[in-house]
Tab-separated table of C-alpha atoms in Angstrom:
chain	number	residue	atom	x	y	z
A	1	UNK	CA	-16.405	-1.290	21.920
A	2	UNK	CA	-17.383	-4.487	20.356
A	3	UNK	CA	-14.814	-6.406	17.893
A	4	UNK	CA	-15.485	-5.616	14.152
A	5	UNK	CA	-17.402	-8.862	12.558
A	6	UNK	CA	-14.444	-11.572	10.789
A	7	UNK	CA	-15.759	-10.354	7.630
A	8	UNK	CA	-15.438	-6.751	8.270
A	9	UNK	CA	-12.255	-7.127	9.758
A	10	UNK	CA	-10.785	-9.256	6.278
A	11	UNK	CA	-12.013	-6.185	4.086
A	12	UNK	CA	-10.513	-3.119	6.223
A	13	UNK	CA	-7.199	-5.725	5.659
A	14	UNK	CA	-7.992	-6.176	1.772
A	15	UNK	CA	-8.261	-2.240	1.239
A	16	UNK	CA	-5.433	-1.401	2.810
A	17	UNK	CA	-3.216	-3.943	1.364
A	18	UNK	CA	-4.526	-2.161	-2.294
A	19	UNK	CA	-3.963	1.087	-0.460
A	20	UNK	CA	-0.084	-0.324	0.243
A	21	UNK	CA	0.336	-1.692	-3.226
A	22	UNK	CA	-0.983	1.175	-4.949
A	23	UNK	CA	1.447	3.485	-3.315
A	24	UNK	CA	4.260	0.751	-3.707
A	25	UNK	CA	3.470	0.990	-7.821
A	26	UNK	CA	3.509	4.610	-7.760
A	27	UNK	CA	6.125	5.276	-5.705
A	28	UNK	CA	8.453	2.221	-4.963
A	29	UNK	CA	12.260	3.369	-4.137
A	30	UNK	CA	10.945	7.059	-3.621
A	31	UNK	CA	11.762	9.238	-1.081
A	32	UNK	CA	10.264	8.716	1.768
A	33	UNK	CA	9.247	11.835	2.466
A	34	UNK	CA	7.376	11.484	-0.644
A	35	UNK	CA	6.658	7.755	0.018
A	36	UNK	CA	4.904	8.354	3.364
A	37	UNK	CA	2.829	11.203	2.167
A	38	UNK	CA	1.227	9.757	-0.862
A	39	UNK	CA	0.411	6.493	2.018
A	40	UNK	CA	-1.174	9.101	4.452
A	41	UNK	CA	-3.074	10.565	1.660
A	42	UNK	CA	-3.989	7.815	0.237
A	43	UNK	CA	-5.773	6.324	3.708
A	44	UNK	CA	-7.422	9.561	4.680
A	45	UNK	CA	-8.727	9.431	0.595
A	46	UNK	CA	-10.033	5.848	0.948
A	47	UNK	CA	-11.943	6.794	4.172
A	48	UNK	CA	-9.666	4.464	5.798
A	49	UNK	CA	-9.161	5.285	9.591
A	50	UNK	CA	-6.113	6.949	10.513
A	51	UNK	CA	-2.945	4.301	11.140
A	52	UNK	CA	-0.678	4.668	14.054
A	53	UNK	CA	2.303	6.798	12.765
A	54	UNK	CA	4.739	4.154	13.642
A	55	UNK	CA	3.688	2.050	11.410
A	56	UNK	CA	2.821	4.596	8.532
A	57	UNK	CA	6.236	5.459	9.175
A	58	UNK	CA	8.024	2.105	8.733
A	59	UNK	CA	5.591	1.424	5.850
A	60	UNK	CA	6.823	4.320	4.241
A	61	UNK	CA	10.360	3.000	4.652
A	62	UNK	CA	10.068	-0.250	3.133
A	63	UNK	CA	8.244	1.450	0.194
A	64	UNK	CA	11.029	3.728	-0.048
A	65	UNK	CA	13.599	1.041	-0.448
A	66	UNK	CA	11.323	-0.598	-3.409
A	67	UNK	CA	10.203	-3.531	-1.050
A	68	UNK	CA	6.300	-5.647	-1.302
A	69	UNK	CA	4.705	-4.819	2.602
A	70	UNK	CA	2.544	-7.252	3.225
A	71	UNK	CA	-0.634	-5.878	6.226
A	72	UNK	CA	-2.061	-9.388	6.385
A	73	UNK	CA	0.395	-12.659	5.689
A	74	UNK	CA	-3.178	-14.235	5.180
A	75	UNK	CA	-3.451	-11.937	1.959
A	76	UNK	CA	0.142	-12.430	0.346
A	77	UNK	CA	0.361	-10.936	-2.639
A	78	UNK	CA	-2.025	-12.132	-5.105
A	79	UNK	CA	-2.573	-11.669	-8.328
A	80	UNK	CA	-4.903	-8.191	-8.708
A	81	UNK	CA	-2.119	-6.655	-6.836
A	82	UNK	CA	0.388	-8.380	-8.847
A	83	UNK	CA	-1.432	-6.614	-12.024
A	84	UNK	CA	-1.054	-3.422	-10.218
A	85	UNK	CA	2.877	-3.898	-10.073
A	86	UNK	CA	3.287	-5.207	-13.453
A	87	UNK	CA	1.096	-2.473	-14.862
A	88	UNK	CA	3.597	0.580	-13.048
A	89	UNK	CA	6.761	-1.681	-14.458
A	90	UNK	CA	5.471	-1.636	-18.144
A	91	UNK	CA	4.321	1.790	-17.728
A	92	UNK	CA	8.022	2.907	-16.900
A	93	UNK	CA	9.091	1.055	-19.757
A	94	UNK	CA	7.112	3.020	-21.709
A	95	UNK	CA	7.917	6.846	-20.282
A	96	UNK	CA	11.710	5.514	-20.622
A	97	UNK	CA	11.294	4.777	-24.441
């Protein structure tokens, strides 16, 4: 099977880091339980294909403990997914008021 094109390749990255920092927003020091199925379900929802369970499940467990993953240290942690974080934090402000 031919390699994916450099392009392709940087986009599969790009969604899944949003697919990673979505569930970190929504679920950050979670259970993991609860951590690793919203991940799974968010992949399969995405039409992303299907990640190796070993790292779903040590995804899962950084998200679990409130910690950034990072899938691509070429991607970091810029600043739509920054807006993502900050708009979860303010949003818990909010339900705590």
């Amino acid at each position: 099977m031919p390699e994916p094109a450099p392009e392709a390749q940087h986009d599969r990255q790009v969604l899944l880091q949003h697919i990673v920092s979505e569930v970190h927003a929504e679920h950050a020091g979670g259970d993991v339980d609860v951590v690793r199925e919203a991940l799974t379900r968010l992949i399969a929802e995405r039409g992303f294909p299907e990640q190796p369970q070993k790292w779903v499940d040590d995804t899962a467990a950084e998200l679990s403990q409130g910690r950034h993953v990072v899938v691509d240290r070429e991607l970091g942690i810029d600043s739509p997914l920054e807006e993502t974080s900050n708009t979860a934090e303010n949003q818990s402000r909010q339900e705590s008021r």
